[in-house]
Coordinates of C-alpha atoms and ligand atoms in Angstrom, one line a residue:
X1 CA 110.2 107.2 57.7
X2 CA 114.0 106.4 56.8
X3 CA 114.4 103.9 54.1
X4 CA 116.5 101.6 57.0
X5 CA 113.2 101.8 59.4
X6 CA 110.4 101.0 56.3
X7 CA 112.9 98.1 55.4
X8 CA 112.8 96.7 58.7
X9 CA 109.2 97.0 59.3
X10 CA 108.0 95.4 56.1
X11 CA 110.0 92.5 56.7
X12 CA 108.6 92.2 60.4
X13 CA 105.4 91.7 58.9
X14 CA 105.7 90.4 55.5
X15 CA 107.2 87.4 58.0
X16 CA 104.4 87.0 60.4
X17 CA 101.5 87.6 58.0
X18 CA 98.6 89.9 58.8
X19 CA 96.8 88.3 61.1
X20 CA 99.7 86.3 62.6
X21 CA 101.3 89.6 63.7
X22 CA 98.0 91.4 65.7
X23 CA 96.8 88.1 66.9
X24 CA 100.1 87.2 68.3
X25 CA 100.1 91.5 69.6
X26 CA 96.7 90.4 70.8
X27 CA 97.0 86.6 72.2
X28 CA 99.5 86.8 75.6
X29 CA 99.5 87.2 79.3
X30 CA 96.4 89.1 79.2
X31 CA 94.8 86.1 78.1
X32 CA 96.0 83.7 80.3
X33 CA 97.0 85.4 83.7
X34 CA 95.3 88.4 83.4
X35 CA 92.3 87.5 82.0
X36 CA 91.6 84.7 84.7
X37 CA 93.1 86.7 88.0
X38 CA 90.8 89.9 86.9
X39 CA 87.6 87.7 86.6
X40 CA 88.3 86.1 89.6
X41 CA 88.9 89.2 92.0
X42 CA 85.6 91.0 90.1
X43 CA 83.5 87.9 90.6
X44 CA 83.3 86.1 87.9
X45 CA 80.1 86.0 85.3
X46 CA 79.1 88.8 85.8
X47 CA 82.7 90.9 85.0
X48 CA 82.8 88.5 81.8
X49 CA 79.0 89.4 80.2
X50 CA 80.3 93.1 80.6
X51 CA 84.0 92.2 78.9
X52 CA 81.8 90.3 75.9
X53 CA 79.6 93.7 75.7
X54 CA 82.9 96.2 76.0
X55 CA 84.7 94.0 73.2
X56 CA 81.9 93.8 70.8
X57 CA 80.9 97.7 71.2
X58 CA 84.0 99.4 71.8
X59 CA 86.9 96.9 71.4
X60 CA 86.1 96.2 67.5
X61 CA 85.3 99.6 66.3
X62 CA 88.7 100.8 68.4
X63 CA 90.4 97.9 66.2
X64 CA 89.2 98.5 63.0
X65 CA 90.0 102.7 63.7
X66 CA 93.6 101.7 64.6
X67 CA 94.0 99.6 61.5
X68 CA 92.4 102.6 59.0
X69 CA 94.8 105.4 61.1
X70 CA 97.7 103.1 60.5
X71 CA 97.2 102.3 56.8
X72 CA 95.9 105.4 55.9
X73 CA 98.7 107.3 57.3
X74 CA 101.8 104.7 57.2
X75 CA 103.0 105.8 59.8
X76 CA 103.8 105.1 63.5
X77 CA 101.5 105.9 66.5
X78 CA 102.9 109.4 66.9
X79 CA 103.7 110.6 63.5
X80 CA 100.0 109.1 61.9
X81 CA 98.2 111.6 64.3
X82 CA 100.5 114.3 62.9
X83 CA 100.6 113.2 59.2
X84 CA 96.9 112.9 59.2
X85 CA 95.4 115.9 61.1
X86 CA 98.9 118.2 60.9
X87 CA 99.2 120.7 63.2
X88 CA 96.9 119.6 65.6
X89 CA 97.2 118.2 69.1
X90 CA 95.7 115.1 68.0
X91 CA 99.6 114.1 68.2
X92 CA 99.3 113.7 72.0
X93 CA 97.5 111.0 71.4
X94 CA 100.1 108.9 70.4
X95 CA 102.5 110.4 73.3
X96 CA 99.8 108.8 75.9
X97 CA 100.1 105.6 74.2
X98 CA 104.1 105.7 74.3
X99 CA 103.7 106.1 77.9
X100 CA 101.1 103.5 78.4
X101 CA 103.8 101.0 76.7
X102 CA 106.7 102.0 78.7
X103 CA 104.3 101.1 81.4
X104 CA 102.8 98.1 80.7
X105 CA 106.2 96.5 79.7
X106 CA 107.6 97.2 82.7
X107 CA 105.4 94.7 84.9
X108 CA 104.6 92.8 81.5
X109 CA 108.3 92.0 81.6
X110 CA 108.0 90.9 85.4
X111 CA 105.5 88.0 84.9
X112 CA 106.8 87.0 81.4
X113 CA 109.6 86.3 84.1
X114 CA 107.4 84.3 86.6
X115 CA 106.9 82.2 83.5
X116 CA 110.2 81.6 82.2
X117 CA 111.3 80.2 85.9
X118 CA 108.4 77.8 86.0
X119 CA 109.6 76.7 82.8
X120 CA 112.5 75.7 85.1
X121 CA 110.6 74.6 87.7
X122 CA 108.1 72.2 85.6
X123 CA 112.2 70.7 83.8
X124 CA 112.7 69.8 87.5
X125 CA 109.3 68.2 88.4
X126 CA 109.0 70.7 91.1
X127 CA 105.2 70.8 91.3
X128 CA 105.0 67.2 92.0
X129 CA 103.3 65.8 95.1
X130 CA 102.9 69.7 96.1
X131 CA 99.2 70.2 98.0
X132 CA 97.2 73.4 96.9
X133 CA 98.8 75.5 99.9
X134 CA 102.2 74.0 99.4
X135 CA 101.9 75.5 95.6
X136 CA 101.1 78.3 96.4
X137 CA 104.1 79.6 99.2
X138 CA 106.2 78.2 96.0
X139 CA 104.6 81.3 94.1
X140 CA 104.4 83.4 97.1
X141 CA 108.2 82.9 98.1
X142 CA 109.5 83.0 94.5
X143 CA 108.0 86.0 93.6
X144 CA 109.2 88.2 96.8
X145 CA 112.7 87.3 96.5
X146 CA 114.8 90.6 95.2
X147 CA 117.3 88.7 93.0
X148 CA 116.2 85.0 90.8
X149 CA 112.6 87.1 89.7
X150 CA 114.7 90.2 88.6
X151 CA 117.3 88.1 86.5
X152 CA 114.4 86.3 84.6
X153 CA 112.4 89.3 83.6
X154 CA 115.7 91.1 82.6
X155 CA 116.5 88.0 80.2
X156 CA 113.0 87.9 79.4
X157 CA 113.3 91.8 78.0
X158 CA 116.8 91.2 76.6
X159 CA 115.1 88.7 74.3
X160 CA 112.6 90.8 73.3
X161 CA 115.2 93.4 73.0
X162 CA 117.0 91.0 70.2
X163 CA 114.0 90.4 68.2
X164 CA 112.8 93.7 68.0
X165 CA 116.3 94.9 67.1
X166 CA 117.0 92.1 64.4
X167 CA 113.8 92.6 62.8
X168 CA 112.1 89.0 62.8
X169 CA 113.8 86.8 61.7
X170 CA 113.1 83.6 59.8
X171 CA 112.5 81.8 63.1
X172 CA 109.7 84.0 64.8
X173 CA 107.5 83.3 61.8
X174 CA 107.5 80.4 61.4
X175 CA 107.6 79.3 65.5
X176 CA 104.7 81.4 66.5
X177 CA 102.4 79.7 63.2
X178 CA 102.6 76.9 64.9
X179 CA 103.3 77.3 68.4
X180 CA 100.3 79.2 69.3
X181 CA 97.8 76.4 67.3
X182 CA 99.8 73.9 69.5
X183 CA 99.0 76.8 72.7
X184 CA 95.4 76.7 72.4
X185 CA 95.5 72.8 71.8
X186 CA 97.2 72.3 75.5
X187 CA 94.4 75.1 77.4
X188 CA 91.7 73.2 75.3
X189 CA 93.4 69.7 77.4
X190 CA 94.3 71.5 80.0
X191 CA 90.3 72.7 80.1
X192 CA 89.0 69.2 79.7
X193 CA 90.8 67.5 82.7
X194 CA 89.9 70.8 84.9
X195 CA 86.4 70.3 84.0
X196 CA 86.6 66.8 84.9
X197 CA 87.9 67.5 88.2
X198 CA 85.6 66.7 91.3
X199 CA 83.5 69.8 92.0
X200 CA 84.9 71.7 88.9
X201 CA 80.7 72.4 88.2
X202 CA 81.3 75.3 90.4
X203 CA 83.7 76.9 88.8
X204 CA 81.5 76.6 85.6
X205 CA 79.4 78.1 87.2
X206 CA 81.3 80.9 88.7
X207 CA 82.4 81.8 85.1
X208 CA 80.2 81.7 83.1
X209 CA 76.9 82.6 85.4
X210 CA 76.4 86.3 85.7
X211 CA 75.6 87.2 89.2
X212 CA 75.5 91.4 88.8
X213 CA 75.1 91.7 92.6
X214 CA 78.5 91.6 92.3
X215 CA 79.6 93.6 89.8
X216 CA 81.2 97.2 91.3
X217 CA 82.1 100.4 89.1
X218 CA 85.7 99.6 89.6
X219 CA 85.0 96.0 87.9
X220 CA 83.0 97.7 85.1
X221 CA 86.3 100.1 84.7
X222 CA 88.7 96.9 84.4
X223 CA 86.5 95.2 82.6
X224 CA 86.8 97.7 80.2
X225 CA 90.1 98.7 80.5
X226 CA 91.3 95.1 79.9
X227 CA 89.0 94.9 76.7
X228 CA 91.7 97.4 75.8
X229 CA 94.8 95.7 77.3
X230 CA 93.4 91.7 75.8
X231 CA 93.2 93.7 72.2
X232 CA 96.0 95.3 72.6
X233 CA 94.2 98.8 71.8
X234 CA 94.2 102.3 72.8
X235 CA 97.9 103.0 72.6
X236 CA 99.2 102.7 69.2
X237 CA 100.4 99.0 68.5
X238 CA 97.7 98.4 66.0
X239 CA 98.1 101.4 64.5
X240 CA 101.7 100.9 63.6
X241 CA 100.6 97.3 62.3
X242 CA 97.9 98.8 60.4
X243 CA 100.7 100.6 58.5
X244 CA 102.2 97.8 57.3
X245 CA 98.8 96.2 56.2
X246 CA 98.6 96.4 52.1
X247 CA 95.8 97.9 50.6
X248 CA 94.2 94.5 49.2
X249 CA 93.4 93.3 52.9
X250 CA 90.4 93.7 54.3
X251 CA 90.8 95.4 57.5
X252 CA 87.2 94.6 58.5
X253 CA 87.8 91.2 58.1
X254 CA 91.0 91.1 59.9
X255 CA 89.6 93.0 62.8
X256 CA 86.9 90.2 63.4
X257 CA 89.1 87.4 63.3
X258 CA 91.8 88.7 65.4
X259 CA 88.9 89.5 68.0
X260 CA 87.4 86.7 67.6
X261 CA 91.1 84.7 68.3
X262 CA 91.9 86.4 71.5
X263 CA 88.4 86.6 73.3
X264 CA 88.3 82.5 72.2
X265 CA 91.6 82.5 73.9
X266 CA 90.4 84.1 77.1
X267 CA 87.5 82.0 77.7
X268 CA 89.1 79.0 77.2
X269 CA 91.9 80.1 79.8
X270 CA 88.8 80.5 82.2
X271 CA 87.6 77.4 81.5
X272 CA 90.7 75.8 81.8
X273 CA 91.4 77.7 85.5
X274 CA 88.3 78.2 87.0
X275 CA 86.8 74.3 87.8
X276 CA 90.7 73.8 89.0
X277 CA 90.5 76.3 91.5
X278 CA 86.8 75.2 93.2
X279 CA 87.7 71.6 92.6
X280 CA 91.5 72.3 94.5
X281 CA 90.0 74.7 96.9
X282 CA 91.7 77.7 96.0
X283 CA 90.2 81.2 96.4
X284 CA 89.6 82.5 93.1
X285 CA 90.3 86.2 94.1
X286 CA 94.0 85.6 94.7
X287 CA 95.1 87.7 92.6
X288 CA 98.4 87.9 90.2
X289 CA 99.4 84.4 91.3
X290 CA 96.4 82.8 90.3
X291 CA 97.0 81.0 86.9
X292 CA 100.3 79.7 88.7
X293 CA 99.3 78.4 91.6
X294 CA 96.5 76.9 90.0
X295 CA 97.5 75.0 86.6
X296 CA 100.7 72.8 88.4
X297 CA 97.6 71.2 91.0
X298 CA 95.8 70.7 87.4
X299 CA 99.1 69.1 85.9
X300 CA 99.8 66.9 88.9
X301 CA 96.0 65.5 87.8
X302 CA 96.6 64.3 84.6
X303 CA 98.9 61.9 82.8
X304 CA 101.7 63.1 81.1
X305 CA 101.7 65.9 83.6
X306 CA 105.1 66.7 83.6
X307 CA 105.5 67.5 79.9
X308 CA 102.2 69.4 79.8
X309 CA 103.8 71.3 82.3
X310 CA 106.8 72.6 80.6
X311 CA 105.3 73.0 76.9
X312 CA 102.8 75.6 78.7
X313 CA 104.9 77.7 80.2
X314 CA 107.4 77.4 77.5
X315 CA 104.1 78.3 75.2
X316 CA 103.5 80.9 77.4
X317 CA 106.6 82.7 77.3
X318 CA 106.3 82.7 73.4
X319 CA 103.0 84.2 73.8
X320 CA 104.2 86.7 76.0
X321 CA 107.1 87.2 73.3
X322 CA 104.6 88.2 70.5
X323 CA 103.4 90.9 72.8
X324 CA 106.1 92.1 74.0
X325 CA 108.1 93.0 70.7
X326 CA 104.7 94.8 69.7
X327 CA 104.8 96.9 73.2
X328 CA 108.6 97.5 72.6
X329 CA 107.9 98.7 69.0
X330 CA 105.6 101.4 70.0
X331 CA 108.1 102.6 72.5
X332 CA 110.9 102.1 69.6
X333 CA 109.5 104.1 66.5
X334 CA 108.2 106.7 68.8
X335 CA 112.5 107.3 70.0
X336 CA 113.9 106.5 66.6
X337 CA 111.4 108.8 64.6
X338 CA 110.9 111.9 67.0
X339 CA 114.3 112.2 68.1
X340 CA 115.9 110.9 65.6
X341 CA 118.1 107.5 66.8
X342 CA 118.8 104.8 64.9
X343 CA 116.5 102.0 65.2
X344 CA 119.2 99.8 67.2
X345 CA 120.1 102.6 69.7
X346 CA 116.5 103.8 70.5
X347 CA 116.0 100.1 70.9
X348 CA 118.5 99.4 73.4
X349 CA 117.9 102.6 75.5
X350 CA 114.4 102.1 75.7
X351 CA 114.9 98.3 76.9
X352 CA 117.0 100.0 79.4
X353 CA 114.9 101.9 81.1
X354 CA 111.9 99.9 80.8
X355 CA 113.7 97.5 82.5
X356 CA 114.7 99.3 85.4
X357 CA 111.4 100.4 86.3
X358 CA 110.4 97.0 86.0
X359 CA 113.0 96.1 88.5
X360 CA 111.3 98.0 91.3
X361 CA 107.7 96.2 89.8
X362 CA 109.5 93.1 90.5
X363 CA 110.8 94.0 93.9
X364 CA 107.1 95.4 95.0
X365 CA 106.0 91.9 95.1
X366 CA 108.5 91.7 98.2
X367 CA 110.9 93.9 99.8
X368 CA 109.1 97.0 98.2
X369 CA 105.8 95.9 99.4
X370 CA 104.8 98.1 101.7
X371 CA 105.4 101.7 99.6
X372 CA 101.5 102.0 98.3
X373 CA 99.9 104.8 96.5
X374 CA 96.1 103.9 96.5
X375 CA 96.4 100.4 98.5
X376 CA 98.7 99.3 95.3
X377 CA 101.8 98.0 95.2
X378 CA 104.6 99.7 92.4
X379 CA 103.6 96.5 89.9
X380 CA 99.4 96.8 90.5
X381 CA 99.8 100.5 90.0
X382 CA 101.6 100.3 86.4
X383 CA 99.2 98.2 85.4
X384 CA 95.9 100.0 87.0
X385 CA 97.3 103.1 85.3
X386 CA 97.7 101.7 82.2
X387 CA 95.1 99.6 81.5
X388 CA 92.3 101.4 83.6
X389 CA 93.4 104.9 83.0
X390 CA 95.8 105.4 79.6
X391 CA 94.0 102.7 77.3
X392 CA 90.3 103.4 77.3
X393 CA 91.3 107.3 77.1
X394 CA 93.6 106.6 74.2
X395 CA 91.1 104.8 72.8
X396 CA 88.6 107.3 73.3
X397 CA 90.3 109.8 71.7
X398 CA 90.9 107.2 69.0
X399 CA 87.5 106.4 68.1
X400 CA 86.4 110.5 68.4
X401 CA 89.5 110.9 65.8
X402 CA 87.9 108.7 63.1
X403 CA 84.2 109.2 64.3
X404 CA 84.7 113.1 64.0
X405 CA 87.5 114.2 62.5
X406 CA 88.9 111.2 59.9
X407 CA 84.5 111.4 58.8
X408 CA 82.6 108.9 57.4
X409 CA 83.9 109.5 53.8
X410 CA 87.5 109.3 54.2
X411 CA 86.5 106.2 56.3
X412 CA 84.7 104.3 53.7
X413 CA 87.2 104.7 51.2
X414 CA 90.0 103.4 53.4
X415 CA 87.9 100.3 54.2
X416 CA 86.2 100.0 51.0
X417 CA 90.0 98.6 49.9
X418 CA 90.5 95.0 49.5
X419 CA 87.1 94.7 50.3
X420 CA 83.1 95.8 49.4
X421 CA 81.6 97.9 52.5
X422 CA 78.6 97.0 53.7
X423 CA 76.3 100.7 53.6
X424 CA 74.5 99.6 57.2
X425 CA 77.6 98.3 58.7
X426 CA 79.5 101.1 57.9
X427 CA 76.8 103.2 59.3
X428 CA 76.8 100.8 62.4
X429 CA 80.4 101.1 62.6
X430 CA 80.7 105.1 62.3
X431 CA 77.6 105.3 64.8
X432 CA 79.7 103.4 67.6
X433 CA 82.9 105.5 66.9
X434 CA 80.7 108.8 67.3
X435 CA 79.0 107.9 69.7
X436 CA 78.6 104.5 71.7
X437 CA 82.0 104.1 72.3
X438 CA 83.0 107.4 73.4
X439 CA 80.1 108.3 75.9
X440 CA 80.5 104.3 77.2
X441 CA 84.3 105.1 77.8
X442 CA 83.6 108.7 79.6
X443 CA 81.2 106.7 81.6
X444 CA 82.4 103.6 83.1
X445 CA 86.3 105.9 83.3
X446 CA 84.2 108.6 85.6
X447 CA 82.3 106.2 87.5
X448 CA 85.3 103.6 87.6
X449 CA 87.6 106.2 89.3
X450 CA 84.5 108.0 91.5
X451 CA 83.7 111.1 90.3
X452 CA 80.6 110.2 89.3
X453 CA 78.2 107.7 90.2
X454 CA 75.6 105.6 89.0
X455 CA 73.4 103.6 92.1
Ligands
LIG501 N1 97.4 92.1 74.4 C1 98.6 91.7 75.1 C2 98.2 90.5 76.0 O1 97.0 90.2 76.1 C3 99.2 92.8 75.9 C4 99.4 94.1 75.1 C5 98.8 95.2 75.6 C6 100.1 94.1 73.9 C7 98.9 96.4 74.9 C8 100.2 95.3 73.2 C9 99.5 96.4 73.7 O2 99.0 89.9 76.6

């Protein structure tokens, strides 16, 4: 690592503080429009028991192995496969989760977008006196035009371009400490009035009572694959925090509360979404456009409306924000330490060319609809690949690194700093890296995509 790159990535999370930094990684769209739109399609309770299960088995241990790679190696995704088991392929690891970024930023970008404009449109009170359907051709037609979408996602990534070139500055910091408390406090509002709604009961119900008639393989698969995406696992971002962690924290500790956070997060998006969407009518299985087709109805229900309106999606976009930069940074370290740009230029051209394939994301939603590959669009196919494919196999090969080849020793002494471990959990812990969360991932993966099948 060059002196000019440790500098800058100290500061970027000396500023944020530990937990700050992987909880803001963590806490994002995945939480609010993902989370919701996915449960809805894959029918609700049932999809969320198996997202608990999926978090608690696989999504901690991956964590807690990304944070003890990253401190143990200092090092980016890439180089702490190569500084800790040297000469191996283990390195390839890393490359998948470079990939996986450029991908996911790409349609991440798009609806961090989508956001930014209904900032605009909540400034100029465009949801009032809008019925359900009326709402929801304001989503439909935004999002298919080929020019207003495309602008906002481009300033959206030239933002998070800025940050990640200037380090974090003092703003970030000390905006996102108390922006995201302020986030969870408008969902948590947001949740009460939607539970208040006439006939909200059944979307209570839809959430939060597990019908598994209706779960399928594929929603088992995305289930699990956006365990990975929520946590933001399986491709390196927490490893490259993890090297910046000191040695007095305890990563344990961390790993829990940052979990804990997001999945708290999630639900109360749900919770917030799903009695708004029986009591207005709406089908919950619409897909991408869910959250924002749903949440103006809830904000044209409640006093003070309008100004709910704009701090969420203003919220939102910082949310997005935190994510972004930490998506961006594994693409950036990657560039500037393998071939050997400086951080600014790597920077720049990966923006660049994350942003034009995010362009054609954009324009899938309209006048590149109809070129498919699977029955998906250019925008669901990034993020199927990603998040169904490249996550749970990065972080399979993640948790077979520290389960197998890291061993229990070296294991227990990077944990055992900053705090005392626990004998049984560590045993716990090194049991689901060997073997729980491997064989679960090979599963659901094979059964998810067909070749094998269970029932
Ligand atoms: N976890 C982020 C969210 O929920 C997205 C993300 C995925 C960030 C992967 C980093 C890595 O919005």
């Amino acid at each position: 690592m060059s002196k000019k790159s440790s500098h800058t990535r100290d500061l970027f999370v000396s500023k944020f503080g530990v937990i700050a930094a992987a909880a803001g990684s963590a806490v994002g769209l995945g939480n609010i429009w993902k989370f919701p739109y996915i449960t809805g399609i894959y029918g609700g309770g049932a999809f969320l028991f198996v997202y608990l299960g999926f978090i608690v088995l696989i999504g901690l241990p991956v964590m807690l192995s990304e944070f003890a790679i990253g401190r143990r190696s200092r090092s980016n995704a890439f180089g702490a496969f190569k500084k800790l088991a040297p000469g191996s392929s283990w390195k390839y690891v890393g490359m998948l989760g470079v990939a996986a970024a450029f991908m996911i930023l790409a349609f991440y970008g798009v609806v961090a977008g989508w956001s930014i404009d209904y900032i605009v449109k909540a400034l100029s009170n465009s949801f009032a006196s809008k019925t359900p359907g009326e709402l929801e051709s304001l989503f439909i037609n935004f999002t298919e035009l080929p020019l207003i979408p495309v602008l906002y996602q481009l300033f959206f990534m030239v933002l998070t371009m800025a940050i990640v070139i200037v380090g974090v500055k003092d703003g970030i910091e000390k905006y996102a400490k108390f922006l995201m408390p302020l986030l969870v406090v408008i969902i948590i509002v947001l949740g009460i009035r939607a539970i208040t709604l006439n006939g909200a009961s059944e979307g209570l119900k839809f959430l939060f009572y597990p019908d598994f008639s209706k779960l399928t393989a594929e929603g088992v698969l995305s289930a699990l694959g956006h365990a990975f995406f929520s946590l933001s696992l399986g491709m390196g971002t927490l490893i490259t925090y993890g090297s910046y962690i000191n040695d007095k924290n305890n990563l344990s500790k961390t790993a829990v509360q940052v979990t804990l956070a997001d999945t708290v997060i999630a639900i109360l998006a749900g919770i917030a979404i799903f009695p708004a969407v029986f009591a207005f009518g709406i089908e919950p299985g619409k897909g991408p456009g869910l959250v924002f087709i749903t949440l103006p109805n809830v904000f044209q229900q409640m006093p003070g409306g309008y100004f709910f309106s704009i701090l969420f999606f203003l919220l939102l976009t910082v949310a997005a924000l935190t994510s972004s930069i930490s998506i961006l940074e594994v693409v950036v370290a990657y560039f500037k330490e393998e071939l050997k740009i400086k951080r600014k230029t790597a920077t720049i051209i990966s923006t660049v060319l994350i942003s034009i394939v995010g362009v054609f994301c954009s324009l899938s939603m309209g006048i590149l609809g109809d070129y498919k590959l699977f029955d998906l669009n250019f925008f669901d196919l990034l993020d199927w690949i990603s998040a169904n494919m490249l996550l749970p196999l990065g972080g399979l090969f993640i948790s077979l690194f520290v389960g197998w080849y890291l061993g229990k020793d070296l294991v227990q002494n990077e944990l055992s700093k900053g705090s005392l471990v626990i004998k049984s959990l560590l045993n716990v812990f090194i049991f689901l890296v060997r073997f729980i969360a491997p064989a679960a991932i090979a599963i659901v993966f094979l059964n998810g995509i067909g070749l094998l099948r269970f029932g």
